[in-house]
Amino acid sequence: MRRLFGGLPPEVMVLSAVAFAVALGFGVLAPVIPLFAESFGVGAAASGAVISAFALTRLAFALSGGRLVDRFGERSILALGVGIVAVSSAVAGLSQTYAQLVALRGIGGVGSAMFTVSSMSLLLRVVPDDLRGRAAGLYQGGFILGGISGPALAGPFSAWSLRAPFFFYAGTLAVAGGIAVAYLSHVSLRERSGAAPAEATRMRVGDALRNRAYSTALFANFATGWVAFGVRASLIPLFVTEGLDKGLGVASIGFTISAAVQALLLLPAGRLADQRGRRLTLSLGMALSTVSLLLLTFEETVPGFFVAMAFFGAGFGLVSPASGAVVGDIVRGRGGSVVAAYQMAADVGSITGPLLAGWLVDEVSYPAAFGTAAIIVAISALLATTLPETRRSARPSAPAP
């Protein structure tokens, strides 16, 4: 089968297209969820609970989803997970009460856990280790591009109806599931040694935790969730409006700079991880991320904010492919539970990060919140510098792009 993007198997493009479709639909839906919840006459806290219900059930079901992957295979659980989210989202758009909305979004979180664990596990198994960084970068790029494109469509859909984004999301999920079923049903998954089918072997979390590289990847993903998925989303808009005394337009420019830099670096970062190693790429990414948080801590100006957001995008653009590649290097055969624990680390960070950061802002200051995040990321950077290199390929190193 013809290969794409410098040797990547076509299955990587398929999974990246699935990621784009899922992120596009969610990007349209996410801004509307609190408004739709408030239409049932509830307050801001109850509106936030709708979002929390999805995140908490996703976190609670992640390991169970990993065990399902180990038992039934990545492709079956991927299709089932996407189907659960699609159906629950469509029915949520028909909700007549607040309780129905919360329950259906909670069910959607279960399906999301199944999808994210199975798709990541499948991705890491269809590529050899010397291409795994690039594969992870392209896959993450699908999520980022979808996440950037989705909010631009949210306005027109929500102006038509607050229920419409739920149906649009269900539609993009149906497309994603159709792509997965049509193109991934005959993918051959074998042990990297080529000796026996991978379906016969499973790797447990306890076995992976005995590998220091896996523990380092877990902490790196926790730090990523804390900062990239948590603190950035919860604090940056408030910091711009209250700390810098500027409008949300400035925050939007900062987010755009960060996302653009991250998207541009994902494939080169994956190539760097494949050619020069995971340790170098992860260490550099965490170092740049630390710099971005230190700038936010000490440089309270608009130009400083824009520079910090560029470093932010560059740092996590390097981190995502490298840490994902480390997990793929470690897994033997089916590793659904191992991938699930890795995903959970980010979810825990994205839930706890905003809570502690918000408390620090209320009780101390924005610099205290950003400084605490910088310490967490700096610890991850130090751990990464001693990461045992997991890339097993004998390919000679080439100059990084």
Coordinates of C-alpha atoms in Angstrom, one line a residue:
M1 CA 0.0 0.0 0.0
R2 CA 1.3 3.4 -0.9
R3 CA 2.9 5.3 1.9
L4 CA 2.4 9.0 2.7
F5 CA 4.2 11.8 4.4
G6 CA 7.7 10.4 4.2
G7 CA 6.9 6.8 4.8
L8 CA 3.9 7.0 7.1
P9 CA 1.4 4.2 6.5
P10 CA -2.0 5.4 5.1
E11 CA -3.7 4.3 8.3
V12 CA -2.1 7.2 10.1
M13 CA -3.8 9.6 7.7
V14 CA -7.1 7.8 8.2
L15 CA -6.8 8.1 12.0
S16 CA -5.8 11.8 11.6
A17 CA -8.9 12.4 9.5
V18 CA -11.0 10.8 12.2
A19 CA -9.4 13.0 14.8
F20 CA -10.1 16.1 12.7
A21 CA -13.8 15.2 12.3
V22 CA -14.2 14.5 16.0
A23 CA -12.4 17.8 17.0
L24 CA -14.3 19.8 14.4
G25 CA -17.7 18.8 15.7
F26 CA -16.7 19.3 19.3
G27 CA -15.3 22.7 18.5
V28 CA -18.7 23.7 17.2
L29 CA -20.5 22.2 20.2
A30 CA -18.3 23.3 23.1
P31 CA -19.1 27.0 23.2
V32 CA -22.8 26.3 23.1
I33 CA -23.1 23.8 25.9
P34 CA -23.2 26.4 28.8
L35 CA -25.8 28.5 26.9
F36 CA -28.0 25.5 26.2
A37 CA -27.8 24.4 29.8
E38 CA -28.8 27.9 31.0
S39 CA -31.8 27.7 28.7
F40 CA -33.3 25.2 31.3
G41 CA -33.2 28.0 33.9
V42 CA -30.0 26.9 35.8
G43 CA -27.1 29.1 36.9
A44 CA -23.4 29.2 35.9
A45 CA -22.3 26.5 38.3
A46 CA -25.0 24.0 37.1
S47 CA -24.0 24.9 33.5
G48 CA -20.4 24.0 34.3
A49 CA -21.5 20.7 35.7
V50 CA -22.6 19.6 32.2
I51 CA -19.0 20.0 31.1
S52 CA -17.7 18.3 34.2
A53 CA -20.1 15.3 33.8
F54 CA -18.4 14.6 30.4
A55 CA -14.9 15.0 31.8
L56 CA -15.5 12.9 34.9
T57 CA -17.1 10.0 33.2
R58 CA -14.4 10.0 30.6
L59 CA -11.8 9.9 33.4
A60 CA -13.6 7.2 35.4
F61 CA -14.1 4.9 32.4
A62 CA -10.7 5.3 30.9
L63 CA -9.1 2.2 32.4
S64 CA -12.2 0.1 31.7
G65 CA -12.1 1.3 28.1
G66 CA -8.4 0.2 28.0
R67 CA -9.4 -3.3 29.2
L68 CA -12.1 -3.5 26.5
V69 CA -9.5 -2.6 23.9
D70 CA -7.2 -5.4 25.3
R71 CA -10.1 -7.9 25.1
F72 CA -11.9 -7.0 21.9
G73 CA -9.4 -5.0 19.9
E74 CA -8.8 -1.4 19.0
R75 CA -11.0 -1.2 15.9
S76 CA -14.1 -2.6 17.5
I77 CA -13.9 -0.3 20.5
L78 CA -13.1 2.7 18.4
A79 CA -16.2 2.2 16.3
L80 CA -18.3 1.5 19.4
G81 CA -17.0 4.5 21.3
V82 CA -17.6 6.9 18.4
G83 CA -21.1 5.5 18.0
I84 CA -21.9 6.1 21.7
V85 CA -20.8 9.7 21.6
A86 CA -22.7 10.3 18.3
V87 CA -26.0 8.8 19.5
S88 CA -25.8 10.5 23.0
S89 CA -25.0 13.8 21.4
A90 CA -27.9 13.6 19.0
V91 CA -30.3 12.7 21.8
A92 CA -28.8 15.4 24.0
G93 CA -29.9 17.9 21.4
L94 CA -33.4 16.7 22.0
S95 CA -33.2 17.1 25.8
Q96 CA -36.3 18.5 27.5
T97 CA -34.8 18.8 31.0
Y98 CA -31.5 19.8 32.5
A99 CA -31.2 16.3 34.1
Q100 CA -31.5 14.6 30.7
L101 CA -28.7 16.8 29.3
V102 CA -26.3 16.0 32.2
A103 CA -27.0 12.3 31.9
L104 CA -26.5 12.2 28.2
R105 CA -23.3 14.2 28.3
G106 CA -22.1 11.8 31.0
I107 CA -22.8 8.8 28.6
G108 CA -20.9 10.7 25.9
G109 CA -17.9 10.8 28.2
V110 CA -17.9 7.0 28.4
G111 CA -17.8 6.8 24.6
S112 CA -15.1 9.4 24.4
A113 CA -12.9 7.4 26.7
M114 CA -13.3 4.4 24.5
F115 CA -12.5 6.3 21.4
T116 CA -9.5 8.2 22.6
V117 CA -7.8 5.1 24.1
S118 CA -8.5 2.8 21.2
S119 CA -7.5 5.3 18.5
M120 CA -4.2 6.2 20.2
S121 CA -3.5 2.5 20.9
L122 CA -4.2 1.7 17.2
L123 CA -2.0 4.5 16.0
L124 CA 1.0 3.4 18.1
R125 CA 0.7 -0.1 16.7
V126 CA 0.4 0.6 13.0
V127 CA 3.8 2.3 12.7
P128 CA 7.4 1.2 13.4
D129 CA 9.3 3.1 16.1
D130 CA 11.4 5.1 13.6
L131 CA 8.1 6.8 12.3
R132 CA 6.2 6.9 15.6
G133 CA 7.0 10.5 16.5
R134 CA 5.8 11.8 13.1
A135 CA 2.6 9.6 13.3
A136 CA 1.8 11.1 16.7
G137 CA 2.5 14.6 15.4
L138 CA 0.1 14.2 12.4
Y139 CA -2.6 12.6 14.6
Q140 CA -2.4 15.5 17.1
G141 CA -2.4 17.9 14.2
G142 CA -5.8 16.5 13.2
F143 CA -7.2 17.4 16.6
I144 CA -5.6 20.8 16.6
L145 CA -6.8 21.8 13.1
G146 CA -10.3 20.5 13.9
G147 CA -10.3 22.4 17.2
I148 CA -9.3 25.6 15.5
S149 CA -11.9 25.3 12.7
G150 CA -14.8 24.3 14.9
P151 CA -15.3 27.4 16.9
A152 CA -15.5 29.5 13.7
L153 CA -18.6 27.6 12.8
A154 CA -20.2 27.7 16.3
G155 CA -21.6 31.2 15.8
P156 CA -23.7 30.5 12.7
F157 CA -25.0 27.2 14.1
S158 CA -25.9 28.6 17.6
A159 CA -27.6 31.6 15.9
W160 CA -29.9 29.2 14.1
S161 CA -30.6 27.0 17.1
L162 CA -28.8 26.1 20.4
R163 CA -29.7 22.5 19.6
A164 CA -28.2 22.5 16.1
P165 CA -24.5 22.1 17.2
F166 CA -25.4 18.8 19.0
F167 CA -26.7 17.4 15.7
F168 CA -23.7 18.7 13.8
Y169 CA -21.4 17.0 16.3
A170 CA -23.3 13.8 15.9
G171 CA -22.9 14.1 12.2
T172 CA -19.2 14.6 12.2
L173 CA -18.9 11.7 14.6
A174 CA -20.9 9.5 12.2
V175 CA -18.4 10.6 9.4
A176 CA -15.5 9.7 11.7
G177 CA -16.9 6.3 12.5
G178 CA -17.7 5.6 8.9
I179 CA -14.1 6.4 7.9
A180 CA -12.8 4.2 10.6
V181 CA -14.9 1.2 9.7
A182 CA -14.3 1.6 6.0
Y183 CA -10.6 2.0 6.0
L184 CA -9.3 0.3 9.2
S185 CA -11.2 -3.0 9.2
H186 CA -8.5 -4.9 7.4
V187 CA -5.4 -3.3 9.0
S188 CA -2.8 -5.9 9.8
L189 CA -1.6 -5.6 13.4
R190 CA 1.4 -7.8 14.3
E191 CA 4.2 -7.9 16.9
R192 CA 7.0 -5.5 16.0
S193 CA 9.4 -8.5 16.0
G194 CA 7.2 -10.0 13.2
A195 CA 7.1 -13.3 15.0
A196 CA 3.5 -13.6 16.2
P197 CA 0.2 -11.8 16.0
A198 CA -0.1 -8.9 18.5
E199 CA -3.6 -10.0 19.3
A200 CA -2.2 -12.7 21.5
T201 CA -0.2 -10.5 23.8
R202 CA -1.3 -7.8 26.3
M203 CA 0.7 -5.4 28.4
R204 CA -0.4 -4.4 31.8
V205 CA 0.0 -1.0 33.5
G206 CA 2.0 -2.5 36.3
D207 CA 4.5 -3.9 33.8
A208 CA 4.8 -0.5 32.1
L209 CA 5.2 1.4 35.4
R210 CA 8.4 -0.6 36.0
N211 CA 9.9 1.3 33.0
R212 CA 11.1 4.7 34.1
A213 CA 10.5 6.1 30.6
Y214 CA 6.8 5.3 30.9
S215 CA 6.6 7.1 34.3
T216 CA 8.3 10.1 32.8
A217 CA 5.8 10.1 29.9
L218 CA 3.0 9.9 32.4
F219 CA 4.2 12.9 34.3
A220 CA 4.8 14.8 31.1
N221 CA 1.2 14.2 30.1
F222 CA 0.0 15.2 33.5
A223 CA 1.9 18.5 33.1
T224 CA 0.5 18.9 29.6
G225 CA -3.1 18.4 30.9
W226 CA -2.4 20.8 33.8
V227 CA -1.1 23.6 31.6
A228 CA -2.1 23.1 28.0
F229 CA -5.6 21.8 28.6
G230 CA -6.3 23.3 32.0
V231 CA -4.5 26.5 33.0
R232 CA -4.4 27.9 29.5
A233 CA -8.1 27.6 28.9
S234 CA -9.2 28.7 32.4
L235 CA -6.7 31.5 33.1
I236 CA -5.6 33.1 29.9
P237 CA -8.9 34.9 29.1
L238 CA -9.1 36.2 32.7
F239 CA -5.5 37.2 32.8
V240 CA -5.8 39.2 29.6
T241 CA -9.0 41.0 30.7
E242 CA -8.0 41.5 34.4
G243 CA -4.2 41.3 34.5
L244 CA -3.5 43.1 31.2
D245 CA -6.7 45.1 31.2
K246 CA -7.3 44.2 27.5
G247 CA -10.3 42.8 25.6
L248 CA -10.9 39.2 24.7
G249 CA -9.7 40.0 21.2
V250 CA -6.1 40.1 22.6
A251 CA -6.7 36.7 24.2
S252 CA -8.0 35.3 20.9
I253 CA -4.9 36.5 19.1
G254 CA -2.7 34.8 21.7
F255 CA -4.6 31.5 21.3
T256 CA -4.3 31.8 17.6
I257 CA -0.5 32.3 17.8
S258 CA -0.1 29.4 20.1
A259 CA -2.3 27.0 18.0
A260 CA -0.6 28.1 14.8
V261 CA 2.9 27.6 16.1
Q262 CA 2.0 24.2 17.6
A263 CA 0.4 23.0 14.4
L264 CA 3.4 24.1 12.3
L265 CA 5.8 22.3 14.6
L266 CA 4.0 19.0 15.1
L267 CA 5.4 17.2 12.0
P268 CA 9.0 18.6 12.3
A269 CA 8.9 17.8 16.1
G270 CA 7.8 14.2 15.2
R271 CA 10.7 14.0 12.8
L272 CA 13.1 15.3 15.4
A273 CA 11.8 12.6 17.9
D274 CA 12.3 9.9 15.3
Q275 CA 15.7 11.0 14.1
R276 CA 17.4 12.5 17.2
G277 CA 15.5 10.7 19.9
R278 CA 12.6 11.1 22.3
R279 CA 14.7 12.4 25.2
L280 CA 16.0 15.4 23.3
T281 CA 12.6 16.4 21.9
L282 CA 10.7 16.0 25.1
S283 CA 13.4 17.9 27.1
L284 CA 13.4 20.7 24.6
G285 CA 9.6 20.9 24.5
M286 CA 9.3 21.1 28.3
A287 CA 12.1 23.7 28.5
L288 CA 10.3 25.9 26.0
S289 CA 7.0 25.5 27.9
T290 CA 8.7 26.5 31.1
V291 CA 10.0 29.6 29.5
S292 CA 6.5 30.5 28.3
L293 CA 5.1 30.2 31.8
L294 CA 8.0 32.3 33.3
L295 CA 7.2 35.0 30.7
L296 CA 3.6 35.0 31.8
T297 CA 4.7 35.1 35.4
F298 CA 7.1 38.1 35.1
E299 CA 6.3 39.9 31.9
E300 CA 2.8 41.5 32.2
T301 CA 2.7 43.3 28.8
V302 CA 0.8 42.5 25.6
P303 CA 4.0 41.9 23.6
G304 CA 5.3 39.7 26.3
F305 CA 2.0 37.8 26.3
F306 CA 2.2 37.2 22.6
V307 CA 5.8 35.9 22.9
A308 CA 4.9 33.7 25.8
M309 CA 2.0 32.2 23.7
A310 CA 4.4 31.5 20.8
F311 CA 6.8 29.7 23.2
F312 CA 3.7 27.9 24.6
G313 CA 2.8 26.5 21.2
A314 CA 6.4 25.6 20.4
G315 CA 6.9 23.8 23.6
F316 CA 3.8 21.6 23.6
G317 CA 4.2 21.1 19.8
L318 CA 7.4 19.3 20.7
V319 CA 6.1 17.5 23.8
S320 CA 3.0 15.8 22.3
P321 CA 4.7 13.7 19.6
A322 CA 7.7 12.8 21.9
S323 CA 5.7 11.6 24.9
G324 CA 3.2 9.7 22.7
A325 CA 6.1 8.0 20.9
V326 CA 7.7 7.0 24.2
V327 CA 4.5 5.1 25.2
G328 CA 4.3 3.5 21.8
D329 CA 8.0 2.4 22.1
I330 CA 7.2 0.7 25.4
V331 CA 3.9 -1.1 24.6
R332 CA 4.1 -4.7 23.4
G333 CA 1.0 -6.1 21.7
R334 CA -2.3 -4.8 22.9
G335 CA -1.6 -2.0 25.4
G336 CA -5.1 -0.5 25.9
S337 CA -4.7 -0.2 29.6
V338 CA -1.3 1.3 29.3
V339 CA -2.5 3.9 26.8
A340 CA -5.6 4.5 29.0
A341 CA -3.4 5.3 32.1
Y342 CA -1.4 7.7 29.9
Q343 CA -4.5 9.5 28.7
M344 CA -5.8 9.6 32.3
A345 CA -2.7 11.5 33.4
A346 CA -3.6 14.4 31.1
D347 CA -7.3 14.2 32.3
V348 CA -6.3 14.4 35.9
G349 CA -4.1 17.4 35.1
S350 CA -6.8 19.2 33.2
I351 CA -9.2 18.8 36.1
T352 CA -7.0 19.6 39.0
G353 CA -4.9 22.3 37.2
P354 CA -7.7 24.9 36.8
L355 CA -8.9 24.3 40.3
L356 CA -5.6 25.0 42.0
A357 CA -4.7 27.8 39.6
G358 CA -8.0 29.5 40.1
W359 CA -7.6 29.3 43.9
L360 CA -4.1 30.8 43.6
V361 CA -5.5 33.7 41.5
D362 CA -8.2 34.3 44.1
E363 CA -6.0 34.1 47.1
V364 CA -2.6 35.3 45.8
S365 CA -2.1 36.5 42.2
Y366 CA -1.9 35.5 38.6
P367 CA 2.0 35.3 38.8
A368 CA 1.6 32.8 41.6
A369 CA -0.7 30.6 39.4
F370 CA 1.6 30.8 36.4
G371 CA 4.7 30.3 38.6
T372 CA 3.3 27.1 40.1
A373 CA 2.6 25.8 36.6
A374 CA 6.1 26.7 35.6
I375 CA 7.5 24.6 38.5
I376 CA 5.5 21.5 37.5
V377 CA 6.6 21.8 33.9
A378 CA 10.2 22.4 34.9
I379 CA 10.1 19.2 37.0
S380 CA 8.9 17.4 33.9
A381 CA 11.8 18.9 31.9
L382 CA 14.3 17.7 34.5
L383 CA 12.9 14.2 34.4
A384 CA 13.0 14.2 30.6
T385 CA 16.7 15.0 30.6
T386 CA 17.4 11.6 32.3
L387 CA 14.8 9.7 30.2
P388 CA 16.2 6.4 29.0
E389 CA 16.1 6.6 25.2
T390 CA 13.3 4.3 24.0
R391 CA 13.7 4.6 20.3
R392 CA 14.9 1.2 19.1
S393 CA 15.5 1.9 15.5
A394 CA 18.9 1.4 14.1
R395 CA 18.4 4.1 11.5
P396 CA 21.4 6.6 11.5
S397 CA 20.5 10.0 12.9
A398 CA 19.9 12.7 10.4
P399 CA 20.0 16.4 11.0
A400 CA 16.9 17.8 12.5
P401 CA 14.9 20.1 10.2

